[in-house]
Coordinates of C-alpha atoms in Angstrom, one line a residue:
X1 CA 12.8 -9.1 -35.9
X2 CA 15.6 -10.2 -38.1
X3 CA 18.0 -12.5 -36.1
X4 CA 21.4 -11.9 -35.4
X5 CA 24.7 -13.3 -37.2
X6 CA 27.0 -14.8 -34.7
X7 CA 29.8 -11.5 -35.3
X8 CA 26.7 -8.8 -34.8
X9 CA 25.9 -11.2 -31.4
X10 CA 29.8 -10.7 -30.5
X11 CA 29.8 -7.4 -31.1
X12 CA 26.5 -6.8 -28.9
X13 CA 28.2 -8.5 -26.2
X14 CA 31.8 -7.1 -26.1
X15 CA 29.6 -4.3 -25.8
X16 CA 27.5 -4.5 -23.1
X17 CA 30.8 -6.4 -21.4
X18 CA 32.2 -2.8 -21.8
X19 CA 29.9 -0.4 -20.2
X20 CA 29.8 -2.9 -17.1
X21 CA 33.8 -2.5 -17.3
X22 CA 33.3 1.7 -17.6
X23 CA 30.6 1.6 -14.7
X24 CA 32.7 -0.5 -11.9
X25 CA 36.2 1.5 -12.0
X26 CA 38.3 0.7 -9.1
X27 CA 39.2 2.5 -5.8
X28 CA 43.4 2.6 -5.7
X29 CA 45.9 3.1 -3.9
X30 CA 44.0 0.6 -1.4
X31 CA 45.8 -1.9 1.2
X32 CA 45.0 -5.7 1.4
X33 CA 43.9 -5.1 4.6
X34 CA 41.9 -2.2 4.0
X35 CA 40.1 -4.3 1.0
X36 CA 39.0 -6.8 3.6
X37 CA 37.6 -4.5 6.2
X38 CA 35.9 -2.6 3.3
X39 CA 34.7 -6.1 1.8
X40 CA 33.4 -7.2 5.2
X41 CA 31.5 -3.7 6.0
X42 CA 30.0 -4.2 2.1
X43 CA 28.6 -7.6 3.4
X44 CA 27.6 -6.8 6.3
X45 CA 25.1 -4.7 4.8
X46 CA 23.7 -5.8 1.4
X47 CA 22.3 -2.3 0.6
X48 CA 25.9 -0.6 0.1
X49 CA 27.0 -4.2 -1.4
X50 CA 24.3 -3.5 -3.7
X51 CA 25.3 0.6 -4.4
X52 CA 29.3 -0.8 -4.7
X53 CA 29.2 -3.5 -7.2
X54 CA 26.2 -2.2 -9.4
X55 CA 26.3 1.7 -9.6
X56 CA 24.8 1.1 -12.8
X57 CA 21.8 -0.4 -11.4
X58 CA 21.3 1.5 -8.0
X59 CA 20.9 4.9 -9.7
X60 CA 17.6 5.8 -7.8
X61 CA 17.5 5.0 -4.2
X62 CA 15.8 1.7 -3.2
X63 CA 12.3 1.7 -1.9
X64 CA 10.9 0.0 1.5
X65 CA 9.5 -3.0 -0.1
X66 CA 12.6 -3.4 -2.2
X67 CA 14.8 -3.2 1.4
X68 CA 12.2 -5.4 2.9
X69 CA 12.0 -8.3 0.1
X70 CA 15.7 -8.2 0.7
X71 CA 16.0 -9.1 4.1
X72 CA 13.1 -11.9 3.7
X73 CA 15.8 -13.7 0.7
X74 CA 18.7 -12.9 2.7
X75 CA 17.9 -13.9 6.4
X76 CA 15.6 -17.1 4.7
X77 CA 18.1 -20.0 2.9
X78 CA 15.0 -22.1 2.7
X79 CA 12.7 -19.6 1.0
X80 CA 9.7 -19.8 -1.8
X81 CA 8.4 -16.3 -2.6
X82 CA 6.4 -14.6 -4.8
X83 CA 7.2 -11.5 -6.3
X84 CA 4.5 -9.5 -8.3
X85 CA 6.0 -6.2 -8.4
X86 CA 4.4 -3.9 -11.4
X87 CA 6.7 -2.9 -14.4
X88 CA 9.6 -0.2 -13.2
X89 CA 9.9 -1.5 -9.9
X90 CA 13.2 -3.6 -10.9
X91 CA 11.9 -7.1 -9.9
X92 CA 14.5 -9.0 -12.4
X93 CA 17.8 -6.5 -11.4
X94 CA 16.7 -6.6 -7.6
X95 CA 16.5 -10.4 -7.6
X96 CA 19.7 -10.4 -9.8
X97 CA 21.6 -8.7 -7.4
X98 CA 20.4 -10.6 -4.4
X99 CA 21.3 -14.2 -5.9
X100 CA 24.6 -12.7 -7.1
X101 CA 25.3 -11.4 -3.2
X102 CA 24.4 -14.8 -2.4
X103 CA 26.9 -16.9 -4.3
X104 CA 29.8 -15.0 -3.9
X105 CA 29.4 -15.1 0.0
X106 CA 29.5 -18.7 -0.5
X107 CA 25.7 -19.2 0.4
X108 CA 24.5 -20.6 -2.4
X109 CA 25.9 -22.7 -5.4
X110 CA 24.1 -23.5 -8.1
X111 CA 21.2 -21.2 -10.3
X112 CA 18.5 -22.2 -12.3
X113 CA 16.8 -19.5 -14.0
X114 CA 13.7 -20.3 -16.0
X115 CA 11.3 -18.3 -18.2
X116 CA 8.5 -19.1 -20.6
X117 CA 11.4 -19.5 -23.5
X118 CA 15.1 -20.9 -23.4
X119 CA 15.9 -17.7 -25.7
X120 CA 14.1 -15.4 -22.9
X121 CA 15.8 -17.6 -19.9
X122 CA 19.5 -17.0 -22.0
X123 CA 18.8 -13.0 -22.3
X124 CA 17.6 -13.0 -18.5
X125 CA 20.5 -14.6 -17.4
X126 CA 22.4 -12.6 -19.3
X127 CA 23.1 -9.7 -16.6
X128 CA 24.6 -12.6 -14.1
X129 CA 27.3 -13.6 -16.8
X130 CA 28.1 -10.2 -18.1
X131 CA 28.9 -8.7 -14.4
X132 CA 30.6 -12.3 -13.6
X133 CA 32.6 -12.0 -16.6
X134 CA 33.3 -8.1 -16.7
X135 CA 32.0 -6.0 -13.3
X136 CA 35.7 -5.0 -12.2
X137 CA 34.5 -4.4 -8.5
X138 CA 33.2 -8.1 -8.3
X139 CA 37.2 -9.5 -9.7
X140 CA 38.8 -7.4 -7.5
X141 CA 36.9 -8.5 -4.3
X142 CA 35.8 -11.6 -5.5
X143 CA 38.7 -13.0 -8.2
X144 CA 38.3 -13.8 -11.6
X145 CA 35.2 -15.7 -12.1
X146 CA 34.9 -16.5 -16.1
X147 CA 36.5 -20.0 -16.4
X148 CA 37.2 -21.0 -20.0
X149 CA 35.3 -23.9 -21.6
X150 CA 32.3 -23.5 -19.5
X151 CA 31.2 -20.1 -20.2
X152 CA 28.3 -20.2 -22.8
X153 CA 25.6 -17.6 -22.4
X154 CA 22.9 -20.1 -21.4
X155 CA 24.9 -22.1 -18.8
X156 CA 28.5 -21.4 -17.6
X157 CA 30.6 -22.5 -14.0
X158 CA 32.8 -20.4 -12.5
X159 CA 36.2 -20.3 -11.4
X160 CA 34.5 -20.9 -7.6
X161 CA 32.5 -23.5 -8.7
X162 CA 29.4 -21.6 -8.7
X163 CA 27.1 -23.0 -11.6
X164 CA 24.6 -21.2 -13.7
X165 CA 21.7 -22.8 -16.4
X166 CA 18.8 -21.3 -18.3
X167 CA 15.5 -23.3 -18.6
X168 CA 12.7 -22.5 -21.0
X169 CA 9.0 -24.3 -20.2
X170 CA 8.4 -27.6 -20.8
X171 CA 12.3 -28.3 -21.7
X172 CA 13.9 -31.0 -19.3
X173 CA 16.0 -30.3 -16.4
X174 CA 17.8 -33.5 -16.4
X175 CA 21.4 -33.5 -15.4
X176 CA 20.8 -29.7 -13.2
X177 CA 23.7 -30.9 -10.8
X178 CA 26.9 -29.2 -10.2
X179 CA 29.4 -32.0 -9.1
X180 CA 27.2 -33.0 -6.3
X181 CA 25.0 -29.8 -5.8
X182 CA 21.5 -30.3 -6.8
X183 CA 20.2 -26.3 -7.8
X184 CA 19.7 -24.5 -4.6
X185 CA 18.3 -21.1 -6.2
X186 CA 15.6 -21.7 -8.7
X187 CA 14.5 -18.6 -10.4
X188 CA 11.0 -18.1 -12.5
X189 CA 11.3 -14.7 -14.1
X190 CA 8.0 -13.7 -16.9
X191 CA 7.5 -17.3 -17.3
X192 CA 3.6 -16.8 -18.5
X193 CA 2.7 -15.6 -21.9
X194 CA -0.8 -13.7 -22.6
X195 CA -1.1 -17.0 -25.3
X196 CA -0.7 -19.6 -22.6
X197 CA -3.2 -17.7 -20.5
X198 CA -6.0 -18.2 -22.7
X199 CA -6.2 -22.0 -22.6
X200 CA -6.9 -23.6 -18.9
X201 CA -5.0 -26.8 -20.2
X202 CA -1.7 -25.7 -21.4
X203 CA -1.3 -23.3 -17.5
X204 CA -2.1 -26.7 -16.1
X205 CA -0.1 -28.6 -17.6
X206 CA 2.9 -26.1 -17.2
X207 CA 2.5 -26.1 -13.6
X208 CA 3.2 -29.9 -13.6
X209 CA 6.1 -29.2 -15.0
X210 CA 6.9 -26.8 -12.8
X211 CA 6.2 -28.4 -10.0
X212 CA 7.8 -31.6 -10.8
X213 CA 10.8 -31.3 -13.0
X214 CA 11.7 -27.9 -12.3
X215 CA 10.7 -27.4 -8.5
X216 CA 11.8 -31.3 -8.6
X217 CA 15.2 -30.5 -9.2
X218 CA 16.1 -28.9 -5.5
X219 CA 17.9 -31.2 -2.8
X220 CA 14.8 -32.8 -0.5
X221 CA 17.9 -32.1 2.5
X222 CA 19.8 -29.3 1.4
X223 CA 18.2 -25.2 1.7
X224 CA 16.6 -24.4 -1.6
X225 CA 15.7 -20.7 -2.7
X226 CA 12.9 -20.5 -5.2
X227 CA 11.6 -17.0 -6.5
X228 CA 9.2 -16.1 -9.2
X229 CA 8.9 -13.2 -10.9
X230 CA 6.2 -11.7 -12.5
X231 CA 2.9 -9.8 -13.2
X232 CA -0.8 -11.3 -12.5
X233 CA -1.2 -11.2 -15.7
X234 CA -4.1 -13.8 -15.7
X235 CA -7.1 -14.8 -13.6
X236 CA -5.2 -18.3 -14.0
X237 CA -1.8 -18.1 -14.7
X238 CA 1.3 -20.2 -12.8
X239 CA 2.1 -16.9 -11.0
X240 CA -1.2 -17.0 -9.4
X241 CA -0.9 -20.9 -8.6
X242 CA 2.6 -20.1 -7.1
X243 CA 0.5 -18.1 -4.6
X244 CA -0.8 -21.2 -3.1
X245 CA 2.6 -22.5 -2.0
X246 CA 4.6 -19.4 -1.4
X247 CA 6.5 -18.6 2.1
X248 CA 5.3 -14.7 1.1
X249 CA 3.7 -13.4 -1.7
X250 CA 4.6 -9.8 -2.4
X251 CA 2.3 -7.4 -4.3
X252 CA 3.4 -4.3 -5.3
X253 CA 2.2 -1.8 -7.8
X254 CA 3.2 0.9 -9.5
X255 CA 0.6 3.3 -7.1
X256 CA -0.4 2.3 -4.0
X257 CA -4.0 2.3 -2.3
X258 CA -4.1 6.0 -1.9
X259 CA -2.9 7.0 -5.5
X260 CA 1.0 7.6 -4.6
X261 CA 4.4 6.2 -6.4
X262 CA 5.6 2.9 -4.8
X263 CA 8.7 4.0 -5.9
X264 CA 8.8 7.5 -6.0
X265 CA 12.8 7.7 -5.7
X266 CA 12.7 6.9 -9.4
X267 CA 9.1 6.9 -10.4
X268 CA 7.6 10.7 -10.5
X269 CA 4.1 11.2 -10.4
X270 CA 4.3 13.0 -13.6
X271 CA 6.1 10.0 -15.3
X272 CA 3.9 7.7 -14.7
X273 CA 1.1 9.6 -15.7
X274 CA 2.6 9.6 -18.7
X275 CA 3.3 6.3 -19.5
X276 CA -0.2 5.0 -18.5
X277 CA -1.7 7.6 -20.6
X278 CA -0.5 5.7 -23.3
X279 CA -1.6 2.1 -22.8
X280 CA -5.2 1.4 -22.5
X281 CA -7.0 0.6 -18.7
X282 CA -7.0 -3.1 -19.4
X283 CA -3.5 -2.8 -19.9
X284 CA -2.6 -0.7 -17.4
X285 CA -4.2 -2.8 -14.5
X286 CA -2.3 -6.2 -15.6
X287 CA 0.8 -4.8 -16.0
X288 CA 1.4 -2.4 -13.5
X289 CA -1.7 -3.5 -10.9
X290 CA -1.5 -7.0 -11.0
X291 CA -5.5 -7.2 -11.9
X292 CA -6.4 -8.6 -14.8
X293 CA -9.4 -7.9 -16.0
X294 CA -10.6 -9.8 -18.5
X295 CA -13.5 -8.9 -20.6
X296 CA -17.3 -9.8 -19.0
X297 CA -20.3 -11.3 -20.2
X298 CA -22.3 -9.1 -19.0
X299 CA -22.0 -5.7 -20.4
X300 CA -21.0 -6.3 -24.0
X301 CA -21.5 -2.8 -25.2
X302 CA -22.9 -0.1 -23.5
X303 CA -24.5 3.4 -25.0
X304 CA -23.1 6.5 -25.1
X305 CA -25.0 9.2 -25.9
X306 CA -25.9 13.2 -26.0
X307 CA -27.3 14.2 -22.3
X308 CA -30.2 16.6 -21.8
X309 CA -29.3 19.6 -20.3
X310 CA -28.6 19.6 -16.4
X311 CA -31.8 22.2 -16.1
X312 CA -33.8 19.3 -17.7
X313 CA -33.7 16.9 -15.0
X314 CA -35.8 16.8 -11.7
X315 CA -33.1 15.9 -9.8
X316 CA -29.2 15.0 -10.0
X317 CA -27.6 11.7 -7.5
X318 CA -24.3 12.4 -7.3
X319 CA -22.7 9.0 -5.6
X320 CA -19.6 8.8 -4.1
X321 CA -17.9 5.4 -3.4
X322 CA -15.0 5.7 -0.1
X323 CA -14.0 1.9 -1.4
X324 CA -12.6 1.3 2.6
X325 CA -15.2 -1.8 3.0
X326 CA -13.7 -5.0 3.8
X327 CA -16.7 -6.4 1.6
X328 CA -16.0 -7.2 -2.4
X329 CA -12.5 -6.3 -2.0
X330 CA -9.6 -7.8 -3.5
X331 CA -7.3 -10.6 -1.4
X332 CA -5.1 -9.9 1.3
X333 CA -2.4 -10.6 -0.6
X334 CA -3.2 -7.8 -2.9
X335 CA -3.3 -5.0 0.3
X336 CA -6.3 -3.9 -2.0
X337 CA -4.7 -1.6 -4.1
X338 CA -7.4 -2.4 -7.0
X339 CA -9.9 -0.6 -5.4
X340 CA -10.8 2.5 -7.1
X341 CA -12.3 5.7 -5.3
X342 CA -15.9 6.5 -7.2
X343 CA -17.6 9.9 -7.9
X344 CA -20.3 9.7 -10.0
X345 CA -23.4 12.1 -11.5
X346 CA -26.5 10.2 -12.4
X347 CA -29.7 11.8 -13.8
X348 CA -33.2 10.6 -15.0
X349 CA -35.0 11.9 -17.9
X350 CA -37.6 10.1 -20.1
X351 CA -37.3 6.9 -18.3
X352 CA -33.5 6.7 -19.4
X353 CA -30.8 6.7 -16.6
X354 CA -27.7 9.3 -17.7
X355 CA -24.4 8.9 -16.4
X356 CA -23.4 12.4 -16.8
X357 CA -20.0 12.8 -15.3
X358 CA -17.5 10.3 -13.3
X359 CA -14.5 10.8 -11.0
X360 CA -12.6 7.2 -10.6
X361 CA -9.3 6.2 -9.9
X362 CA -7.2 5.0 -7.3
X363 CA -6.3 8.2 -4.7
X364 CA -6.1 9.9 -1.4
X365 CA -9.0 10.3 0.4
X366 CA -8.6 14.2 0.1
X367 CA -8.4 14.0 -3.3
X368 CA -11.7 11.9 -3.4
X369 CA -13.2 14.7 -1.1
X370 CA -12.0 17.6 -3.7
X371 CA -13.9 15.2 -6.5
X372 CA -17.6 15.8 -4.5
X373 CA -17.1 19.4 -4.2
X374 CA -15.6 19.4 -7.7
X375 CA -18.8 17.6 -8.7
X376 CA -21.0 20.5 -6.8
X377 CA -19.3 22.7 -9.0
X378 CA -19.9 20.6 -12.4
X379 CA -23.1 20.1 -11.6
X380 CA -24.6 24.0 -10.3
X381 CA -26.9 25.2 -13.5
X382 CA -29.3 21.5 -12.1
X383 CA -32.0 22.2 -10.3
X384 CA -31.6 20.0 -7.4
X385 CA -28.4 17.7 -6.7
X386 CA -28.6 15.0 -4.0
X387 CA -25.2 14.3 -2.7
X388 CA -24.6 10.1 -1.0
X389 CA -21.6 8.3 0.0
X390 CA -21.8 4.6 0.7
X391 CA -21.8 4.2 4.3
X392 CA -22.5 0.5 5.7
X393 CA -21.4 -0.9 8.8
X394 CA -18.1 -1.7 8.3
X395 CA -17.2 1.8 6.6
X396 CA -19.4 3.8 9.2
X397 CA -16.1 4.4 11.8
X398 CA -14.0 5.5 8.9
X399 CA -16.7 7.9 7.2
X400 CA -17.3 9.6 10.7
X401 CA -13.5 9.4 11.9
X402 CA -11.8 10.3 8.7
X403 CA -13.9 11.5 5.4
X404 CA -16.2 13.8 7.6
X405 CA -13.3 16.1 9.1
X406 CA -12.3 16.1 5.6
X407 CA -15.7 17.1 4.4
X408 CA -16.0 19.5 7.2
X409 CA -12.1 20.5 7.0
X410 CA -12.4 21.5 2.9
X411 CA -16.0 23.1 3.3
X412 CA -14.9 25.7 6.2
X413 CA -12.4 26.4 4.2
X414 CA -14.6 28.2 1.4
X415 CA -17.3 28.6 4.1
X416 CA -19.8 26.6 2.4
X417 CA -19.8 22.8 3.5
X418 CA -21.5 20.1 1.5
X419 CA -24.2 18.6 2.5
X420 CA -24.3 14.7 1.7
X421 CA -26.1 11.5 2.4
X422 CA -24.7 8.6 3.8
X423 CA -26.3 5.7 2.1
X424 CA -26.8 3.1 5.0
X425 CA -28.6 0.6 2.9
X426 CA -27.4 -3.4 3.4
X427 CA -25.9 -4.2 -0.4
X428 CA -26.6 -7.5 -1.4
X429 CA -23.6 -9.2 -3.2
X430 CA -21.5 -6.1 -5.4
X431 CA -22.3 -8.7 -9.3
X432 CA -25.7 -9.5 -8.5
X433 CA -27.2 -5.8 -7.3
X434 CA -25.0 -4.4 -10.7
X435 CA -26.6 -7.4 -13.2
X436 CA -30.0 -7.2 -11.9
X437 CA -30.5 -3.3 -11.5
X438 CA -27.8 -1.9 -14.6
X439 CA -27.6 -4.9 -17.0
X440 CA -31.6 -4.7 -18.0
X441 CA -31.4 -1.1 -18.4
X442 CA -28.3 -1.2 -20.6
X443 CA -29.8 -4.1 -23.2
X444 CA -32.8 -2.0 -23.5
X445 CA -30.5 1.2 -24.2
X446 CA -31.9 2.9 -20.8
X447 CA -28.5 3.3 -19.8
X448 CA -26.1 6.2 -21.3
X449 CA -23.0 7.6 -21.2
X450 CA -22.3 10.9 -21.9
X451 CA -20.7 10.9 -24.9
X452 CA -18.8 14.2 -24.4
X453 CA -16.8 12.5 -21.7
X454 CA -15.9 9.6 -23.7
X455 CA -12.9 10.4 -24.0
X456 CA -12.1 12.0 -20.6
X457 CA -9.7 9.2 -18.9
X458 CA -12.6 8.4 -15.9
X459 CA -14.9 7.9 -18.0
X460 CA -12.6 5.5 -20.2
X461 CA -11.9 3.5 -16.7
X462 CA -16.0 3.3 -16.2
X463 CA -16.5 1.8 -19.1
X464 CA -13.2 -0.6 -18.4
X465 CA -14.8 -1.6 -15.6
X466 CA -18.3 -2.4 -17.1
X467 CA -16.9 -4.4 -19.7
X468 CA -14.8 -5.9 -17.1
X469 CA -18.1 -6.7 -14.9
X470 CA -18.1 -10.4 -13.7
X471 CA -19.0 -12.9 -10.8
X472 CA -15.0 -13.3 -10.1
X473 CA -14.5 -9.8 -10.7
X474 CA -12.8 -7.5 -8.0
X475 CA -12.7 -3.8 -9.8
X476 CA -16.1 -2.9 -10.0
X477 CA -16.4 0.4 -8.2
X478 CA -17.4 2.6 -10.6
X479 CA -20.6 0.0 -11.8
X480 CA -21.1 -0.3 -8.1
X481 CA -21.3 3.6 -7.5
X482 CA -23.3 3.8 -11.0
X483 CA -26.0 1.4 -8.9
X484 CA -26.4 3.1 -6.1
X485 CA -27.5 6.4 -7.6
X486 CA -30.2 4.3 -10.1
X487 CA -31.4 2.8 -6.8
X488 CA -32.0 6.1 -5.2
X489 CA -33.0 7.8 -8.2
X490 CA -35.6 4.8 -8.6
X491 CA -37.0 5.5 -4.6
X492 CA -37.4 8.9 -5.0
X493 CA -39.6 8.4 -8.5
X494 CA -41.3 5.6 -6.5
X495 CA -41.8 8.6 -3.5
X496 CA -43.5 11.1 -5.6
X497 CA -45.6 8.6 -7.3
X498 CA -46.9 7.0 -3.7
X499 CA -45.3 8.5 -1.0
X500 CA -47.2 6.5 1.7
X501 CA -45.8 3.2 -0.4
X502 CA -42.0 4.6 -0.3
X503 CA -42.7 5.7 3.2
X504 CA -43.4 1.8 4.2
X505 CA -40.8 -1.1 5.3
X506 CA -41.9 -3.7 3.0
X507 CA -42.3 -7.4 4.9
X508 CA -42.6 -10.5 3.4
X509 CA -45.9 -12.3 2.8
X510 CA -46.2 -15.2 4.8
X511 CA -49.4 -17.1 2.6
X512 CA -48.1 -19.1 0.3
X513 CA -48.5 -18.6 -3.7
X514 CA -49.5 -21.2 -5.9

């Protein structure tokens, strides 16, 4: 990207200073006093503050969590938060707005905004001096805040006194005091890069700078604001070590746990479908998931292939995965909205497992019910299909209060209910049962994919998730689900070969081997 001459820079500026002009046009033929009552109703409730002075902003109405990070920022002047809100949830203008609410109610006095570059720190802070300098709503209520000889785009002082700076990484903070006002807002907005990320070292040593010269720059006496900003972009990234220290951490991502918009005032269902559609799953789950999953060592490459016919196999497992255990599941912090829902059709033919058709996302749990009976229908011309759900003691209440009515609820329906499984059996850790039943069958090339859903977008997140599959890993559902039908496929060959063996608990010998 070429870079700018100063007069194109003007220009771009005078510009953007213009549409804020066009979008904050004036009430008239207002009183003085009716201007204070109106300015004191605006304040007393930050959401029309919000609507009044930034129309151009406040276009879709504000969701729940946005209302509710609000309140946290507002009500707390001593506040460290953490705010890992996907892509198009308006993390950066929602901030903005809040800070800028802040200092012209006299509550704060002096910003520090810091990102991963000075140039990106400048551009970020651009919004602040553009409506400072040009939102007509803001002058009118507020006065004239531009104040001439201290208005640069990376640090300017208004006509109140209220003092603004950019930071990039690593630069020094030395001399961040406005008269006698140490900062009391610190702002991190994107300040990790996928190119720090990769080495351990340079996220370590950013931190200590964060943590001493930036953080260090706040009042030890005086009520200090600090907010970051930003995706989990990394397994280690200085968003992620905020965590540790933050008042609240608030995750938030572009779907929630049952498949639905976060933001649905401005984020259709249709729209985001769309956009995802064009990134691919690794992308999609650091950006707008806040899971970064980062490639295994474990499954390298896996095998897809042509499948038999369904009449050529003995028997079909279809698994289904609930994901409502408390077990394997992502933090707290995270309200588990990495978990994926799994449906998934396995089948054994001349000692190779097939994975011959896969249902996995994020959804509702009716939706998850439609995927089994969807499945039944896939999978009709097979001569005999085994249907499971996991189903161990801390999902049991939920299969029995919730998915079975479902189950019951759709099947009456069509007056033909499925008949399913649970699968009671107590999992061993999620990695080690997936490494030491899948990862032998996939080196030896036991293990396919169907090939003609390669490029079906479930199939695409399976093989995500394989490739993702790792002992720190926390989105492994779909390997998970793939395990459990191997392990019943592999009793029910044991059965047939020796039913009195399958029949029998094992128990340990107690004679030692030497």
């Amino acid at each position: 990207m070429r870079e700018l001459t100063p007069k194109q820079a003007i220009q771009i500026w005078n510009d953007y200073a213009d549409n804020i002009r066009k979008s904050t046009a004036l009430l008239t033929g207002e009183t003085e006093a009716q201007q204070r009552k109106r300015i004191g109703i605006l304040e007393a409730d930050p959401e029309l503050w919000f609507k009044y002075y930034f129309p151009q902003f406040c276009y879709a109405e504000p969701a729940a969590f946005h209302k509710a990070a609000t309140k946290r920022v507002l009500k707390n002047l001593e506040w460290y938060e953490v705010r890992e809100w996907s892509r198009e949830l308006a993390k950066s203008v929602r901030t903005m707005m809040e800070v800028l609410y802040l200092v012209l109610t006299k509550k704060k006095k002096y910003v520090l905004l810091i990102s991963n570059s000075y140039d990106n720190a400048e551009r970020l802070l651009m919004p602040y001096r553009g409506n400072l300098e040009a939102n007509q709503r803001i002058i009118n209520d507020y006065g004239v805040q531009e104040m001439p000889g201290t208005w640069e785009s990376g640090e300017f002082t208004t006509r109140q006194g209220i003092a603004f700076r950019a930071l990039g990484a690593g630069q020094s903070p030395r001399g961040a005091r406005n008269e006698e006002a140490r900062p009391d807002v610190i702002l991190f907005d994107d300040i990790d890069t996928d190119e720090d990320c990769r080495n351990p070292d340079i996220i370590e040593k950013k931190w200590r700078w964060i943590e001493d010269a930036a953080i260090g720059t706040r009042s030890v006496s005086g009520k200090t604001t600090i907010i970051f900003c930003g995706n989990k972009i990394a397994k280690l990234c200085c968003v992620v070590k905020a965590e540790e220290f933050a008042d609240h951490v608030d995750t938030i991502n572009i779907r929630d746990s049952e498949g639905k918009s976060t933001w649905p005032q401005k984020n259709s269902e249709e729209v985001i479908d769309r956009v995802l559609s064009q990134k691919s799953y690794l992308s999609v789950q650091r950006e707008y998931y806040n899971n970064p999953i980062e490639e295994g060592t474990v499954f390298k490459e896996l095998t897809f292939g042509k499948c038999p016919p369904l009449n050529s196999f003995p028997f079909i497992i279809v698994y289904a995965d609930p994901a409502t255990s408390n077990k394997d599941k992502p933090a707290a912090s995270s309200k588990r909205q990495n978990s994926t829902k799994a449906v998934i059709a396995v089948g054994y033919y001349n000692t190779k497992f097939y994975v011959l058709k896969c249902r996995l996302d994020t959804t509702t749990n009716s939706n998850f019910i439609d995927w089994m009976y969807g499945m039944r229908v896939d999978m009709k011309k097979a001569k005999q299909v085994y249907f499971y759900i996991e189903n161990n003691s801390l999902q049991d209440p939920f299969y029995e209060q919730v998915l079975m009515p479902l189950i019951h609820e759709k099947g009456n329906a069509n007056k033909d209910v499925l008949g399913i499984t649970p699968d009671k059996r107590d999992k061993p850790d999620k990695f080690f049962r997936i490494e030491g039943t899948l990862e032998p069958l996939n080196r030896m090339g036991l293990l396919i994919l169907n090939i003609d859903e390669k490029d079906d977008p479930h199939m695409k997140r399976l093989e995500a998730q394989f490739k993702g599959v790792s002992a720190n890993s926390k989105t492994m559902d779909g390997p998970d689900a793939v395990e459990g039908a191997v392990f019943l496929i592999k009793e029910k060959i044991a059965a047939q070969i020796d039913p009195d063996i399958a029949a029998q608990k094992r128990t340990r010998s107690t004679s030692k081997s030497y």
